[in-house]
mmCIF file of C-alpha atoms and ligand atoms in Angstrom:
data_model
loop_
_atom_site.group_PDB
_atom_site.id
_atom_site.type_symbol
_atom_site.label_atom_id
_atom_site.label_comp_id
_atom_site.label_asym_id
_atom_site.label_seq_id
_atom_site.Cartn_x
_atom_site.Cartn_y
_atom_site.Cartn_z
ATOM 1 C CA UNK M 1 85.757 72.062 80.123
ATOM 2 C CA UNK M 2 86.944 75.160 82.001
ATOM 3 C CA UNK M 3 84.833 77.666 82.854
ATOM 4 C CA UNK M 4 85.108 81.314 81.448
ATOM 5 C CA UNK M 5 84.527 84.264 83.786
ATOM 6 C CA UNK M 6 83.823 88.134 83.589
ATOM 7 C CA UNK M 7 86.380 90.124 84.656
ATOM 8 C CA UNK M 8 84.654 92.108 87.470
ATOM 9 C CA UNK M 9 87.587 94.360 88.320
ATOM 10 C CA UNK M 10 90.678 95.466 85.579
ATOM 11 C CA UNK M 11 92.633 97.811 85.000
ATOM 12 C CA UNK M 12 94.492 99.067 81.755
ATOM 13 C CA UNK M 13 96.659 102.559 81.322
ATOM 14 C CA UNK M 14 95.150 104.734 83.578
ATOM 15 C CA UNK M 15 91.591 103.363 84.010
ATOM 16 C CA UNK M 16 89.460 101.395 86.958
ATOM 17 C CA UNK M 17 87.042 99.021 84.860
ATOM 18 C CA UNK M 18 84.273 97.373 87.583
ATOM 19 C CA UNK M 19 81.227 95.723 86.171
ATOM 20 C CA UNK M 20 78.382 97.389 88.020
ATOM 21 C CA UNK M 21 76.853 94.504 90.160
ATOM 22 C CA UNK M 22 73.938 96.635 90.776
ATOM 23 C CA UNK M 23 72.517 96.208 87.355
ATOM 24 C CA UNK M 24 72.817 92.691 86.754
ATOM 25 C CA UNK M 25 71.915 90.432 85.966
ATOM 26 C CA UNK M 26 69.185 92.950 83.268
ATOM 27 C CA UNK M 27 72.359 94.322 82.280
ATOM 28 C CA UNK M 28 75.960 93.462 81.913
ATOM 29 C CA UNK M 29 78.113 97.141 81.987
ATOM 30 C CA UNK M 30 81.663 98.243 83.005
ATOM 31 C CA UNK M 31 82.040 101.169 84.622
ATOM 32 C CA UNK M 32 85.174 103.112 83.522
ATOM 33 C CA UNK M 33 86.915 104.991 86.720
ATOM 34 C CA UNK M 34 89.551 107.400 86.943
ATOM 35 C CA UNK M 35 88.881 108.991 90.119
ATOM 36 C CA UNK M 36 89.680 108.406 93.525
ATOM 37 C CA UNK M 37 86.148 109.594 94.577
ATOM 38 C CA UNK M 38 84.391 106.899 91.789
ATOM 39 C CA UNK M 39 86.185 104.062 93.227
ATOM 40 C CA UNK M 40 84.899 105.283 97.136
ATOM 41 C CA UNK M 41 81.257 105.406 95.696
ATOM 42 C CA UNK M 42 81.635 102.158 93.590
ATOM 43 C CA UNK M 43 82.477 100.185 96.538
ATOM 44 C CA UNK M 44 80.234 102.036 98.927
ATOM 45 C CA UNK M 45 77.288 101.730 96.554
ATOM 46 C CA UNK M 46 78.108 97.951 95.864
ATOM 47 C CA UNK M 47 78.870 98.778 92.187
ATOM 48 C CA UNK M 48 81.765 96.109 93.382
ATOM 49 C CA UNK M 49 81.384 93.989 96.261
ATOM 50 C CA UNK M 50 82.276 90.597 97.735
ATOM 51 C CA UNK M 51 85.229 90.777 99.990
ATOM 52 C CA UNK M 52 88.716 89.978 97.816
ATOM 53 C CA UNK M 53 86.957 92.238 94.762
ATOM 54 C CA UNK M 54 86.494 94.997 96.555
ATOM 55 C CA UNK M 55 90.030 94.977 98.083
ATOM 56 C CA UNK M 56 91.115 95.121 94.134
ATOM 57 C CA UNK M 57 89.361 97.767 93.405
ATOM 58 C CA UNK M 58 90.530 99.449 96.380
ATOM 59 C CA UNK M 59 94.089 98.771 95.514
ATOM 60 C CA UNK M 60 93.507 100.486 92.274
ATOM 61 C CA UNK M 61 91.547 103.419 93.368
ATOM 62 C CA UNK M 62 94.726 104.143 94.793
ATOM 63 C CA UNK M 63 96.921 103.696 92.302
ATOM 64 C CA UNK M 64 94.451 106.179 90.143
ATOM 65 C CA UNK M 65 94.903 108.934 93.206
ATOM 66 C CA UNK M 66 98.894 108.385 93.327
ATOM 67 C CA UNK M 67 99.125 108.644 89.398
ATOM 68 C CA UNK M 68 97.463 112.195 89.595
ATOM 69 C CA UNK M 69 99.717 113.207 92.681
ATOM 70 C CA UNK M 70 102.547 115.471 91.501
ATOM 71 C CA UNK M 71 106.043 114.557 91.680
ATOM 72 C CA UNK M 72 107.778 115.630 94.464
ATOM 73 C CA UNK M 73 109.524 114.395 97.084
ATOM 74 C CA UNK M 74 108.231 111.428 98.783
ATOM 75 C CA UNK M 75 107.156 113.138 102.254
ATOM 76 C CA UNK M 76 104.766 115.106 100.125
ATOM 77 C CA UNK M 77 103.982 112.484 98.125
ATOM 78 C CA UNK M 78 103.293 109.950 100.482
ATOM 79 C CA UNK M 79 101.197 112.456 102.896
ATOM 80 C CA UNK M 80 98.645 112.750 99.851
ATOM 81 C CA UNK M 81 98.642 108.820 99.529
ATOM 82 C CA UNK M 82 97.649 108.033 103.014
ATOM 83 C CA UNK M 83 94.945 110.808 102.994
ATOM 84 C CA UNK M 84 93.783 108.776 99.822
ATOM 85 C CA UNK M 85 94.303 105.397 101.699
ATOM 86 C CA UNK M 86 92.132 106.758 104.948
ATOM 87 C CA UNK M 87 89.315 107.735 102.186
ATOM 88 C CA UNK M 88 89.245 104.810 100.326
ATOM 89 C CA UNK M 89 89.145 102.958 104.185
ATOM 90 C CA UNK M 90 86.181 104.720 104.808
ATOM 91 C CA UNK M 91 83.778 103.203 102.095
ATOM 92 C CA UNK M 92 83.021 99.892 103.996
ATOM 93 C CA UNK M 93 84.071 98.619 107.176
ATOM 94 C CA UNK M 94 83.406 94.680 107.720
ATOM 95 C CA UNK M 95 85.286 93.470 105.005
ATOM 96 C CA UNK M 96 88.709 92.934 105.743
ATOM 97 C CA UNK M 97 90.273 92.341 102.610
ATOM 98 C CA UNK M 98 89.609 95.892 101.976
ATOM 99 C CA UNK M 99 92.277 96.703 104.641
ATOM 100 C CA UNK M 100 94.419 93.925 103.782
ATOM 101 C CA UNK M 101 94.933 95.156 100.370
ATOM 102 C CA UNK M 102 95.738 99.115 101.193
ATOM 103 C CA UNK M 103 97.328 97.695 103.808
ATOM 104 C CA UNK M 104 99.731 95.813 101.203
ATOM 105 C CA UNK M 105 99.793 99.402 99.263
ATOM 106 C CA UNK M 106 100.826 101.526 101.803
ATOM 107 C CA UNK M 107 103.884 98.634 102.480
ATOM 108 C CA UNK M 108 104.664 99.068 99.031
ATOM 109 C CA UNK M 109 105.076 102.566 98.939
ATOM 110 C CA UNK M 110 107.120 102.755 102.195
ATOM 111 C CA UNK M 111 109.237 99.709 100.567
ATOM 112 C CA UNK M 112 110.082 101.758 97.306
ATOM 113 C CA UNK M 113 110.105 105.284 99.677
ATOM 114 C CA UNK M 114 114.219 105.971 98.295
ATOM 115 C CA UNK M 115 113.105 105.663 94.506
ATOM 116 C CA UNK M 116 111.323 108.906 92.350
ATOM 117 C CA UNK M 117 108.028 109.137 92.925
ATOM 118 C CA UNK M 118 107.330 108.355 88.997
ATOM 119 C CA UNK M 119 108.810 105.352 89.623
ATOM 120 C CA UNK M 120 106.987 104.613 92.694
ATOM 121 C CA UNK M 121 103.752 105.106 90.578
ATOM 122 C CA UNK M 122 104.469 102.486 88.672
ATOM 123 C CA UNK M 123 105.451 100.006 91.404
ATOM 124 C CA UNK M 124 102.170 101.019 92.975
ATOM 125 C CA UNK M 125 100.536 99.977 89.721
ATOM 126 C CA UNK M 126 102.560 96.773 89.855
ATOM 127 C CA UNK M 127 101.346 95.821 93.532
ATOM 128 C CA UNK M 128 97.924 96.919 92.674
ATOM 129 C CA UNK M 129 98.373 94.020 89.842
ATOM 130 C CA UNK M 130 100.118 91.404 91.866
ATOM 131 C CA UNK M 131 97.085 91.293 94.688
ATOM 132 C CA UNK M 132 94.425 91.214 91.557
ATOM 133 C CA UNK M 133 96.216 88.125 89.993
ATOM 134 C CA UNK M 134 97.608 86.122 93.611
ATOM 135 C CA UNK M 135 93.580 86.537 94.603
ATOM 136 C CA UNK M 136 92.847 84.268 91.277
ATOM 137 C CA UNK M 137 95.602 81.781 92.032
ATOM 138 C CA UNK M 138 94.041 81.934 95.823
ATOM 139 C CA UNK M 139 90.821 81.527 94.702
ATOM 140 C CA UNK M 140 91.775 78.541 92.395
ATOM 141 C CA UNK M 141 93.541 76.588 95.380
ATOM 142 C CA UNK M 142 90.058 77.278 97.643
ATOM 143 C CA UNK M 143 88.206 75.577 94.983
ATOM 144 C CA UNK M 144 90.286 72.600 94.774
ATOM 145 C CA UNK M 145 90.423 71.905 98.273
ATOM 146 C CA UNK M 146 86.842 72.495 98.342
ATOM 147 C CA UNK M 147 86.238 69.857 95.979
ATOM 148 C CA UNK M 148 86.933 67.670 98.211
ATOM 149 C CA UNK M 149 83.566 68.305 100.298
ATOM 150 C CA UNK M 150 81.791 67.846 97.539
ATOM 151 C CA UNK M 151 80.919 64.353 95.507
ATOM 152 C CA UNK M 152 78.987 64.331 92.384
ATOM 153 C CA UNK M 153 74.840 64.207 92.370
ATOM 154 C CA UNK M 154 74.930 66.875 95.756
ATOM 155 C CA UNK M 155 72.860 69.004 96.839
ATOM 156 C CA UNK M 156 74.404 72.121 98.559
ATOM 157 C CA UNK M 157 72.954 75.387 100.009
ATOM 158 C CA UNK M 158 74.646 78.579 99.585
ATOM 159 C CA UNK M 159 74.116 82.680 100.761
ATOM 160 C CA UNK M 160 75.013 85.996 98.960
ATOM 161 C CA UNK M 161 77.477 85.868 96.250
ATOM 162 C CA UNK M 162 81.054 84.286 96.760
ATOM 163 C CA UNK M 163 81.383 83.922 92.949
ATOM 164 C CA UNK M 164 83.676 85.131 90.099
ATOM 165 C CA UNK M 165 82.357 88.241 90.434
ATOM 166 C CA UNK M 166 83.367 88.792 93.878
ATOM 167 C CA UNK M 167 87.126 88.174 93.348
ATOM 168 C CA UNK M 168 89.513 88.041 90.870
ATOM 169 C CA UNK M 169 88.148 84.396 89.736
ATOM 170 C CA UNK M 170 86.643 81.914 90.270
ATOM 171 C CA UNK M 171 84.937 82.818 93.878
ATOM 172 C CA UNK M 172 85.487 81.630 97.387
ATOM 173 C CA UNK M 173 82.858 79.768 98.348
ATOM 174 C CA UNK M 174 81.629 78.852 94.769
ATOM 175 C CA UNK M 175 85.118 77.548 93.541
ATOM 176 C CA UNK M 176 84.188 73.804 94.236
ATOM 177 C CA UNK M 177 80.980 74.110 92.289
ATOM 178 C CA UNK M 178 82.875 75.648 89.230
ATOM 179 C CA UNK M 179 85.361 73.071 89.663
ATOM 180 C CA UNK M 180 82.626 69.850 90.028
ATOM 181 C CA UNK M 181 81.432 71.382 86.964
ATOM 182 C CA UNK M 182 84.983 71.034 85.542
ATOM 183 C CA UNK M 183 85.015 67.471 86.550
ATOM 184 C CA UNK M 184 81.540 66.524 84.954
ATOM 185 C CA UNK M 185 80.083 66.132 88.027
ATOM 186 C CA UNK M 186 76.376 67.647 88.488
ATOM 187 C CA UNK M 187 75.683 69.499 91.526
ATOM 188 C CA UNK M 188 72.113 70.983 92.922
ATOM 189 C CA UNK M 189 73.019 73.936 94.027
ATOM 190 C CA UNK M 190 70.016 76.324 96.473
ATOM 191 C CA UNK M 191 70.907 79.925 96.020
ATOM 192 C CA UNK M 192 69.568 82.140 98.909
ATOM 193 C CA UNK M 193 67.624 85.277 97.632
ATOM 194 C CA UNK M 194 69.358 87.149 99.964
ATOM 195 C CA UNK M 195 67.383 90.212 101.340
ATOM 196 C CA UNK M 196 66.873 92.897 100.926
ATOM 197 C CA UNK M 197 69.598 93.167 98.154
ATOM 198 C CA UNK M 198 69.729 89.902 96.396
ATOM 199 C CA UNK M 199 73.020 88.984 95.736
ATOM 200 C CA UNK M 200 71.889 85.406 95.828
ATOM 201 C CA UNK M 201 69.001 85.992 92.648
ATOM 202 C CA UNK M 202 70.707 88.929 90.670
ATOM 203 C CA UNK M 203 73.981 87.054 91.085
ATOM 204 C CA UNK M 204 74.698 83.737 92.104
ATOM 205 C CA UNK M 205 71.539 82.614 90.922
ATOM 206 C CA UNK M 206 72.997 83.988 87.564
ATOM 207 C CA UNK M 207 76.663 83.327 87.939
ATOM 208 C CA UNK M 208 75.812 79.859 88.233
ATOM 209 C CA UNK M 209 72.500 79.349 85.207
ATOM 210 C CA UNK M 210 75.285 80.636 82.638
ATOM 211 C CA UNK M 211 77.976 78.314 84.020
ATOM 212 C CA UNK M 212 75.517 75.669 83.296
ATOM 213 C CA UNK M 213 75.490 74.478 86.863
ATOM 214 C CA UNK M 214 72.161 73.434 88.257
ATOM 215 C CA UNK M 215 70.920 76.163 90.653
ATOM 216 C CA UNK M 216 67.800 76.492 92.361
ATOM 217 C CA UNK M 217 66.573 80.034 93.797
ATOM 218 C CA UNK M 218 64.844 80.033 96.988
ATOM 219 C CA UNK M 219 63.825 82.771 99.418
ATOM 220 C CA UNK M 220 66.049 83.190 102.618
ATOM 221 C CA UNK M 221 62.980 81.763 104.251
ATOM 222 C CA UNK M 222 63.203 78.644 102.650
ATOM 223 C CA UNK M 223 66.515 77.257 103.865
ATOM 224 C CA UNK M 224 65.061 75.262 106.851
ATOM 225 C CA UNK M 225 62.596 73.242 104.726
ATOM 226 C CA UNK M 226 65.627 72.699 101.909
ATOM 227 C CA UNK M 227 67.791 71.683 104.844
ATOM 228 C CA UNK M 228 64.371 69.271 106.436
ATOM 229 C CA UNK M 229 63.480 67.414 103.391
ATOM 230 C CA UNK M 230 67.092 66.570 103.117
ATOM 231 C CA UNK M 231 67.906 68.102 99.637
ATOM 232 C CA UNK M 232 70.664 70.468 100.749
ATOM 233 C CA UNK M 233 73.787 68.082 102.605
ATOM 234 C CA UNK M 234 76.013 71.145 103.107
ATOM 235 C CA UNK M 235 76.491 74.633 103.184
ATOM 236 C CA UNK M 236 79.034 76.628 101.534
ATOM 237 C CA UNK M 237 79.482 80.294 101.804
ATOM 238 C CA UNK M 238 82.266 83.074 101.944
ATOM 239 C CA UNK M 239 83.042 85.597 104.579
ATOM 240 C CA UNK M 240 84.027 89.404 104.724
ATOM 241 C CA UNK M 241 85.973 89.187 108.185
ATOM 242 C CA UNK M 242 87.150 85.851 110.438
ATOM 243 C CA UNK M 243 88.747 86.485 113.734
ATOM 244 C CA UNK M 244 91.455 84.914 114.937
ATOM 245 C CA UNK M 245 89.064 82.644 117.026
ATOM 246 C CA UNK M 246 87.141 81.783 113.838
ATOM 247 C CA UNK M 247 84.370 83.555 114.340
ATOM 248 C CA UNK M 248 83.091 84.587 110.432
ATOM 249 C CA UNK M 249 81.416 87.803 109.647
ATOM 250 C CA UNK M 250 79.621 87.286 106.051
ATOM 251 C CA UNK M 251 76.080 88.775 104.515
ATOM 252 C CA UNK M 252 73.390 88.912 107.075
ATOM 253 C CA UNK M 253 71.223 85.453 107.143
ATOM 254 C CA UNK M 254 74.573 83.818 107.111
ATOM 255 C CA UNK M 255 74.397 82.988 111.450
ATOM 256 C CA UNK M 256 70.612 81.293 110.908
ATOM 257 C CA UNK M 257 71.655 79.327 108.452
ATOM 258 C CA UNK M 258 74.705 77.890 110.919
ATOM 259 C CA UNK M 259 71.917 77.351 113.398
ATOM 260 C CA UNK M 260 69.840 75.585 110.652
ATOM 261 C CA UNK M 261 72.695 73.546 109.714
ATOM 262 C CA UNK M 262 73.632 72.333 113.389
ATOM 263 C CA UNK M 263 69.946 71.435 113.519
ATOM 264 C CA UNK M 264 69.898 69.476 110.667
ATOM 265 C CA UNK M 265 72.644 67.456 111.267
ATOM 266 C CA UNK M 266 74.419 69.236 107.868
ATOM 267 C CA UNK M 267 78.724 70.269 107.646
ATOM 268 C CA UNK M 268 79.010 74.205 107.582
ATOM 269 C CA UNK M 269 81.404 75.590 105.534
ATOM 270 C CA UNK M 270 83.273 78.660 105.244
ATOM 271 C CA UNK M 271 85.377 79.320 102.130
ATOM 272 C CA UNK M 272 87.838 82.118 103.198
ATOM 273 C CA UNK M 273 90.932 83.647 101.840
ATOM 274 C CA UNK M 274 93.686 84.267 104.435
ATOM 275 C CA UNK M 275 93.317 87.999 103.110
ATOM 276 C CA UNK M 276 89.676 87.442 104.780
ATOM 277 C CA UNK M 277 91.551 86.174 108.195
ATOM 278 C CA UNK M 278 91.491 88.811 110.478
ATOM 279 C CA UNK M 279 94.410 87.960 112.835
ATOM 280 C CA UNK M 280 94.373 91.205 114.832
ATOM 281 C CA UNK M 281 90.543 90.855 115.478
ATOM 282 C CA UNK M 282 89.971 88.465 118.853
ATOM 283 C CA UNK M 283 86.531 87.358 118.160
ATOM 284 C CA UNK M 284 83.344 88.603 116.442
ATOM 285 C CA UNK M 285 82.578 90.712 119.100
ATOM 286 C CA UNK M 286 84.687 92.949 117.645
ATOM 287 C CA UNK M 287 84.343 92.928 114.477
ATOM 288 C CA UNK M 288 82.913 95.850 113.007
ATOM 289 C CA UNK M 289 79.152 94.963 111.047
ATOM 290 C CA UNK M 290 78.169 97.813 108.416
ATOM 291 C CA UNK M 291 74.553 99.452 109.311
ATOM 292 C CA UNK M 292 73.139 100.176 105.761
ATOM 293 C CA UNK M 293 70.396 102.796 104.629
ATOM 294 C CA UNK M 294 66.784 101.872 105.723
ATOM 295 C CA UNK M 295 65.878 102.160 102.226
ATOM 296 C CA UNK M 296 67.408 98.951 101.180
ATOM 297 C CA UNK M 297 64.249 97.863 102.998
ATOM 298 C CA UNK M 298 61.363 100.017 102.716
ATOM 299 C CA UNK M 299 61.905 100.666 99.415
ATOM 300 C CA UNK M 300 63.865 97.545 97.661
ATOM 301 C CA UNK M 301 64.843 98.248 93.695
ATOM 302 C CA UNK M 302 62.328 101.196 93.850
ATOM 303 C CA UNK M 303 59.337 99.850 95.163
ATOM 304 C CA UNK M 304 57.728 101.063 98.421
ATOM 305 C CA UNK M 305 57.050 98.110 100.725
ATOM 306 C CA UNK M 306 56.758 99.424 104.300
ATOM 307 C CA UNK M 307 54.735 102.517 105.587
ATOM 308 C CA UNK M 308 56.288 105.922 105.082
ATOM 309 C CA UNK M 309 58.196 106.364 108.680
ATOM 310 C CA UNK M 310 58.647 102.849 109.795
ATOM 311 C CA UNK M 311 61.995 101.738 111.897
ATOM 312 C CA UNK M 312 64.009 99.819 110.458
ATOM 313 C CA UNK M 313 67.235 97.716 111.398
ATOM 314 C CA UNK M 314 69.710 96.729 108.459
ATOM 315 C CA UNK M 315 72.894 95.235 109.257
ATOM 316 C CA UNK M 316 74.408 94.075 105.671
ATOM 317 C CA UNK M 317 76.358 91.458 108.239
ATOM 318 C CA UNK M 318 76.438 88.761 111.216
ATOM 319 C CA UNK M 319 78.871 86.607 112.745
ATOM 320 C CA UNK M 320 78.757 83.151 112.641
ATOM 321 C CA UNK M 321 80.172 81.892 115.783
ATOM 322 C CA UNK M 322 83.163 79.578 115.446
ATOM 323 C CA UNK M 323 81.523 76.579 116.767
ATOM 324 C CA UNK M 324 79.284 76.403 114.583
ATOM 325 C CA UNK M 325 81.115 75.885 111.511
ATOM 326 C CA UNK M 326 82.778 72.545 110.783
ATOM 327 C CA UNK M 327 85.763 73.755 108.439
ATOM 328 C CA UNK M 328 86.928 76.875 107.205
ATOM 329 C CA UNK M 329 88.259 76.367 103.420
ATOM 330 C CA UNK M 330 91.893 78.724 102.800
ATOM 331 C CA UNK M 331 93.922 78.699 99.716
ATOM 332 C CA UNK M 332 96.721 76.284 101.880
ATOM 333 C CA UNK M 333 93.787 73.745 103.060
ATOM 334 C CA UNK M 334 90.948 73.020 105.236
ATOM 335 C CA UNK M 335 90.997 73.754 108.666
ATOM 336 C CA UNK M 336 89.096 72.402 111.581
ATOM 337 C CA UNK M 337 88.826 71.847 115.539
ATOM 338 C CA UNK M 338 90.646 74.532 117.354
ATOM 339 C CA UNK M 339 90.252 77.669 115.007
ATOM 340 C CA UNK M 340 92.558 79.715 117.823
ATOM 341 C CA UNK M 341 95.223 77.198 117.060
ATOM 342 C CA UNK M 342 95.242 76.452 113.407
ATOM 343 C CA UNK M 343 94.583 79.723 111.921
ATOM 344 C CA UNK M 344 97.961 81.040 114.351
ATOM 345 C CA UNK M 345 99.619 77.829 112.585
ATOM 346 C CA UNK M 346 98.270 79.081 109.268
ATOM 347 C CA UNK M 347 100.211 81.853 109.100
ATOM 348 C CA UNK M 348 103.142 80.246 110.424
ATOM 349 C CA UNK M 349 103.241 77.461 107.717
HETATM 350 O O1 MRU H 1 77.499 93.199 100.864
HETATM 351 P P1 MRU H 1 78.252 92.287 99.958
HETATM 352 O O2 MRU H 1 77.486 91.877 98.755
HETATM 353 O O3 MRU H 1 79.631 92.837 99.619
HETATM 354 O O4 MRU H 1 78.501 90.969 100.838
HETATM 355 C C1 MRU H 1 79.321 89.966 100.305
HETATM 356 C C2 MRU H 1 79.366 88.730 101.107
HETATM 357 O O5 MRU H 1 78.795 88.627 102.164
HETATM 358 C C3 MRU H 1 80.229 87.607 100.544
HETATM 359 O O6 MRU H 1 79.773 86.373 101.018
HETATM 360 C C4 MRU H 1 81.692 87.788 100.985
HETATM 361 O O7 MRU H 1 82.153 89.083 100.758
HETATM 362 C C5 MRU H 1 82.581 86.818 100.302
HETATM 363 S S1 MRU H 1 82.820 87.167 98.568
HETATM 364 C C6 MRU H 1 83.957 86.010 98.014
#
C-alpha cells in the first residue's frame, strides 16, 4: 500500500505553511507565514529542518519578500531580492540545499530580468514550486535505488531525521524503508535519539511508528552495542553538505557512527540528493559546521541539566570522512569507490 505523508512545507496564494517540527510529535501544527522575517526564524529555530525542506521553505520565503516588493523596474526590484536572498542565507550555514535552492531563485529572476516585475513574481512563485515538487520525484528515485541495500527481515540503524518531513516526500535516507514497507517487506529499524535535540525520538522515531514500520528508539549511546550483538547490518542516514571528495556533513553523532560501522564490519550509507552535493566545496575541511546555543544542552526542552555557568561545545554537525562510507545513494544511482571521480561524472551524466 503506499504510504501517505504530511506535507511539511506548502504553499497556497500568498502563504508559507511549515509544520512546526519543534512541537512534535505532542502536537501536529502548521505554521502560516507571510513574512520574510518568519521564514528566517522558522528555519533558524528548526520550525523546518532537514536539508532539501529547508531549501523549500527558503525558496518560498522569497517568493513571500518579492510578492510584497513594489513594481518597478527590475534594477530596483532585483536589488531588494538579493538583500532578501543574503537574509534568508544567513539563517543556517551547513546545509547546502539551502544555497542550492536561492541559488536556483536568484537564476530565475535574472532569467525572466526583460519581463514586468508582476510577471516575474509569478515565475518566482513557479520556480519556488518546481524545486518543492522535483525534490519529491528526487526523493522517490533515492528510495528506489535504496531498496536495493535493503532485503526483507533487516535490521538497519539510522541518525536524525531524513524522513518525509525533511523534504518534499518521502525522505532521503528513509525512502528505502517507506518503500520495503511498500513491498511488504518488514524492516527493524534503530532510531538514534539524537542529542541534545532529538530528531531521532520526536521524529523519526514517530515518522516511522505511524507508517507502521518497526522502529526501535535507542540512545546515541547505544549504537555500538546494536551494531555488536549484530542486530543493526547497515546504516542509513542523510546529509546537509557532501564535498566534492565525498566527505558528508550530517547531524552531529553521524562521524562515530562511521567509525562504529567500519568496526563492525557493517556498509555505511549516505542517502544524498545532488542538491546536497556540494561541488564547489573540496573536502570537509571546508565545509562550514553550525555552532548552536549552549542551551540546547544545559537546558534541553526546558529542563536544567548542567550547572548554571558550565562550557559547553555544540556543533549541530560533523563530517564523515569519505572513506568511511561505502556508497552514497543520489536520485540517478549509487555511487561508490572514487567519490572525486564519480560525483564529477554525476553531474556530467
Ligand atoms: O539540524 P537538522 O535537524 O536540520 O539536521 C538534519 C540532518 O542532519 C539530516 O540528516 C539532513 O538534513 C538530511 S534531511 C533529508
Amino acid at each position: 500500500m503506499e504510504q501517505t505523508f504530511l506535507q511539511s512545507v506548502t504553499y497556497d496564494n500568498g502563504t508559507l505553511y511549515i509544520l512546526d517540527q519543534t512541537l512534535l510529535p505532542a502536537v501536529t501544527e502548521f505554521l502560516e507565514i507571510t513574512k520574510v522575517e518568519d521564514a528566517w526564524d522558522a528555519i533558524k529555530q528548526l520550525k523546518v529542518r532537514g536539508a532539501p525542506a529547508i531549501g523549500i521553505a527558503a525558496a518560498y520565503g522569497l517568493v513571500l519578500a518579492a510578492n510584497k516588493a513594489p513594481e518597478v523596474d527590475f534594477s530596483s526590484f532585483y536589488k531588494n531580492f538579493k538583500e532578501n536572498l543574503e537574509y534568508l542565507a544567513s539563517s543556517r550555514p551547513t546545509a547546502v540545499n539551502l544555497f542550492w535552492a536561492l541559488q536556483r531563485m536568484d537564476e530565475r529572476a535574472l532569467a525572466e530580468k526583460d519581463q514586468p516585475v508582476a510577471l516575474i513574481k509569478k515565475k518566482l512563485e513557479e520556480e519556488a514550486h518546481q524545486i518543492r515538487k522535483e525534490d519529491e520525484e528526487v526523493c522517490r528515485m533515492i528510495g528506489i535505488h535504496g531498496l536495493a541495500l535493503l532485503k526483507d527481515g533487516m535490521g538497519v540503524l539510522t541518525h536524525c531525521n531524513a524522513g518525509g518531513i525533511a523534504t518534499a516526500r518521502y525522505g532521503t535516507a528513509l525512502a528505502p524503508f517507506y518503500l520495503a514497507k511498500e513491498k511488504g517487506w518488514e524492516l527493524k529499524v534503530y532510531a538514534d535519539e539524537t542529542r541534545p535535540l532529538l530528531q531521532g525520538a520526536r521524529l523519526t522515531a514517530w515518522e516511522l511508528q505511524q507508517a507502521g514500520i518497526d522502529v526501535t528508539l535507542i540512545t546515541d549511546s547505544m549504537a555500538a552495542m546494536i551494531m555488536q550483538k549484530g542486530m543493526a547490518e547497515a546504516v542509513f542516514v542523510g546529509c546537509d553538505r557532501v564535498a566534492a571528495n565525498g566527505d558528508t556533513a550530517n547531524k552531529i553523532g553521524t562521524y562515530g557512527l562511521a567509525l562504529l560501522a567500519k568496526a563492525h564490519n557493517i556498509p555505511f550509507y549516505v542517502a544524498a540528493p545532488t542538491s546536497t552535493i556540494d561541488m564547489k566545496t573540496e573536502s570537509g575541511d571546508a565545509i562550514p559546521i553550525e555552532m548552536r546555543g549552549s542551551e540546547e544542552i544545559t537546558h534541553g526542552f526546558g529542563k536544567n541539566t548542567a550547572p548554571d555557568g558550565v562550557k559547553v561545545f555544540n556543533p549541530a554537525f560533523d563530517v564523515t570522512p569519505a572513506e568511511l562510507i561505502t556508497a552514497i545513494i543520489t536520485e540517478k544511482g549509487i555511487i561508490q569507490g572514487n567519490y572525486s571521480e564519480e560525483l564529477k561524472k554525476l553531474f556530467h551524466s
